[in-house]
Amino acid sequence: MLTALLHKDLRICRLPLIVGLILLLAPFAMAAAVIADLPLWTNATPSNAWATLLGTGCYFSIMCSLPTLAMISGSIIAAERNDRSAEFLAYLPPSRKLILSSKAILLITVATLIAGLNLALLALAHTLATDTQTVHAVTTNLLPIHNLAAIGLAAAGAGWFASSIASTTGPPVTLAFAAPAAILGILAAIRKLTNWPSQENFSPAYYTTCIALGILTFTLGSLYYIRRVEP
Amino acid sequence: MTDIPNAIEISGLSKSFGETTAVNDIYINIPPGTTLGLLGPNGAGKSSTLKMLMGMLRPTHGSIHVFGHDLATQAPTIKQRIGYVPESNQIYRWMTITQALRFSRAMYQSWNDQHAANLLDLFQLPSHRRVRNLSKGMLAKLSLLIALAHEPDLLILDEPLSGLDPIVRDDFLDGVMQDICHNDRTVIFSSHLLDEVSRLADSIAIMNAGQILVHSHTQHLLENARRIRAVLHDGRLPQSSPPNAIWQNINRREWLMTLYPFSDASLASIREQNPIHTLDVSPLSLDDLFRDFIRGQARC
């Protein structure tokens, strides 16, 4: 039963998955095109050059995959209400928990594949490079990957929560994209009003809030979907 | 002696949407192996009742037991034994018929491939065509196929014939009839097409404004209802309406009424208590009886 549900969810998310695959792989091609003209490619040893390419590609691949998670989480539940196929599913025997499990498995699998592939390539880059700095030569001044993960969690959680409530996919996907920026804006406003968090604690507070809200919205969305009787 | 539980026991069932009451405190028991025709005008509460029966709506009050199991706590188990055909089918439009059958097959433990193949053949459905490209009639047949292929103990048909042309309606009903005849299946059939209901139903429940007005064996219902046409003496009005009149109308000297349940005693009472000149008694068709129940309640 779960296999059939997973197969169906894969088909429902076909478009975000295709876009996601492009966003997952395209950064490597783009990194190659950009780095090929830089001295750090032409002057470096082959192993260091490849390490820089892989390190840069992985970073942008993870960054570009955040919209994939936002699109999938925002549409995975609401898409079936959008075309009313949720009504068909509602009178079949699978329980709400099983239906939701299939969707959660798909989302977690996609996130794991994105993270797994990129972290494996990153590990390979570290093996090839003579020093860590080489791997992060291009991305050294950008956000660390674990902070990107926190932003991704907030986006996916917001999308999941909105998708469990909404009848169309537009608003949940929009909310998923907007959530990290909205959290940033709200936190900045709080800081302006209360002087909390301090300048040096602002980033940790932001990422902690992203993680907390991500987990909370996933939990609330799941509970709402399971308790809701109407498809 | 063993007690065979009712296939369905609906007790004090109500459903409100805000201030609108769609279903109002209904009680129905349906024995296994029987076919119930649920009749009612649009908005009577038929679909809401059937959706609650499928666990697709949560009742505001009351309980539903299907084959002795409480629907509120055991819906997935119960749904394994129910086949449901909704008024409008929302099967995944991107699926082909084969994919829709494969998907549904995975959902039911008792799916019978041979039965599914026979029904596919009977309904002459193009198995490689996508659901989005099916006509309304084909979609209704596919929905019936999915509902029947797992050989359910209970079949629920929620206005499945509305909007279908007479030929498709006949094909559909033949499919249902064939299935009912060969299996000891309980069927609930909601419709406002009375001919179809009378072809299938052992018993009939008439619903209006969220309430069950009558629930009885089809034959018993028709045998115990009579249309009375009384002509009153000139210048006189009826003095006493019989309590079992479900509908009545006075036009000059002509007093028309429908009695349910009809008895000779009630006829004698009408004669005794009213200035009757002549009086005719005639049987009613299901169509007339249904109209009289609804019109009678509207006047109340």
PDB file of C-alpha atoms in Angstrom, chain A residues 1 4-5 7-8 11-12 80 83-95 226-231, chain B residues 15 54-58 76 79-80 84 86 88-95 103-104 106-108 132 143 146:
ATOM      1  CA  MET A   1       0.000   0.000   0.000  1.00  0.00           C
ATOM      2  CA  ALA A   4       1.645   2.558  -4.346  1.00  0.00           C
ATOM      3  CA  LEU A   5       1.207   5.762  -2.340  1.00  0.00           C
ATOM      4  CA  HIS A   7       4.688   5.994  -6.495  1.00  0.00           C
ATOM      5  CA  LYS A   8       1.651   8.261  -6.701  1.00  0.00           C
ATOM      6  CA  ARG A  11       4.178  11.373  -9.889  1.00  0.00           C
ATOM      7  CA  ILE A  12       2.397  14.282  -8.192  1.00  0.00           C
ATOM      8  CA  GLU A  80      -4.290  16.627  -4.309  1.00  0.00           C
ATOM      9  CA  ASP A  83      -7.286  18.732  -8.530  1.00  0.00           C
ATOM     10  CA  ARG A  84      -9.729  17.160  -6.013  1.00  0.00           C
ATOM     11  CA  SER A  85      -8.022  13.774  -6.244  1.00  0.00           C
ATOM     12  CA  ALA A  86      -7.814  13.946  -2.434  1.00  0.00           C
ATOM     13  CA  GLU A  87     -11.520  13.036  -2.471  1.00  0.00           C
ATOM     14  CA  PHE A  88     -10.698   9.802  -4.291  1.00  0.00           C
ATOM     15  CA  LEU A  89      -7.933   9.014  -1.830  1.00  0.00           C
ATOM     16  CA  ALA A  90     -10.255   9.824   1.087  1.00  0.00           C
ATOM     17  CA  TYR A  91     -12.600   6.948   0.414  1.00  0.00           C
ATOM     18  CA  LEU A  92      -9.859   4.388  -0.134  1.00  0.00           C
ATOM     19  CA  PRO A  93      -8.706   2.379   2.886  1.00  0.00           C
ATOM     20  CA  PRO A  94      -5.291   3.928   3.706  1.00  0.00           C
ATOM     21  CA  SER A  95      -5.304   5.869   6.945  1.00  0.00           C
ATOM     22  CA  ILE A 226      -4.218  13.701  10.462  1.00  0.00           C
ATOM     23  CA  ARG A 227      -7.020  15.257  12.496  1.00  0.00           C
ATOM     24  CA  ARG A 228      -8.745  16.957   9.576  1.00  0.00           C
ATOM     25  CA  VAL A 229     -11.621  14.781   8.366  1.00  0.00           C
ATOM     26  CA  GLU A 230     -12.504  16.553   5.133  1.00  0.00           C
ATOM     27  CA  PRO A 231     -10.089  15.592   2.369  1.00  0.00           C
TER      28      PRO A 231
ATOM     29  CA  LYS B  15     -24.150  17.068  10.708  1.00  0.00           C
ATOM     30  CA  MET B  54     -17.459   6.713   4.280  1.00  0.00           C
ATOM     31  CA  GLY B  55     -15.650   8.639   7.026  1.00  0.00           C
ATOM     32  CA  MET B  56     -15.199  11.620   4.707  1.00  0.00           C
ATOM     33  CA  LEU B  57     -17.159  13.936   7.003  1.00  0.00           C
ATOM     34  CA  ARG B  58     -17.089  13.935  10.787  1.00  0.00           C
ATOM     35  CA  PRO B  76      -9.418   1.995   7.551  1.00  0.00           C
ATOM     36  CA  LYS B  79     -13.214   0.758   4.246  1.00  0.00           C
ATOM     37  CA  GLN B  80     -11.622  -2.525   3.165  1.00  0.00           C
ATOM     38  CA  TYR B  84     -18.014   3.586  -2.945  1.00  0.00           C
ATOM     39  CA  PRO B  86     -19.379   9.107  -5.644  1.00  0.00           C
ATOM     40  CA  SER B  88     -18.439  13.042  -9.274  1.00  0.00           C
ATOM     41  CA  ASN B  89     -15.356  10.906  -9.673  1.00  0.00           C
ATOM     42  CA  GLN B  90     -11.999  12.399  -8.784  1.00  0.00           C
ATOM     43  CA  ILE B  91      -9.695   9.555  -9.755  1.00  0.00           C
ATOM     44  CA  TYR B  92      -6.184  10.831 -10.523  1.00  0.00           C
ATOM     45  CA  ARG B  93      -6.579  12.347 -13.973  1.00  0.00           C
ATOM     46  CA  TRP B  94      -3.006  11.610 -15.034  1.00  0.00           C
ATOM     47  CA  MET B  95      -3.452   7.866 -14.494  1.00  0.00           C
ATOM     48  CA  PHE B 103      -3.212   1.763  -7.654  1.00  0.00           C
ATOM     49  CA  SER B 104      -6.608   0.697  -6.288  1.00  0.00           C
ATOM     50  CA  ALA B 106      -2.702  -2.033  -3.847  1.00  0.00           C
ATOM     51  CA  MET B 107      -5.227  -0.449  -1.490  1.00  0.00           C
ATOM     52  CA  TYR B 108      -7.514  -3.470  -1.025  1.00  0.00           C
ATOM     53  CA  ARG B 132      -8.649  12.834 -18.069  1.00  0.00           C
ATOM     54  CA  SER B 143     -15.522   4.192 -10.566  1.00  0.00           C
ATOM     55  CA  ILE B 146     -12.967   0.075  -8.647  1.00  0.00           C
TER      56      ILE B 146
END
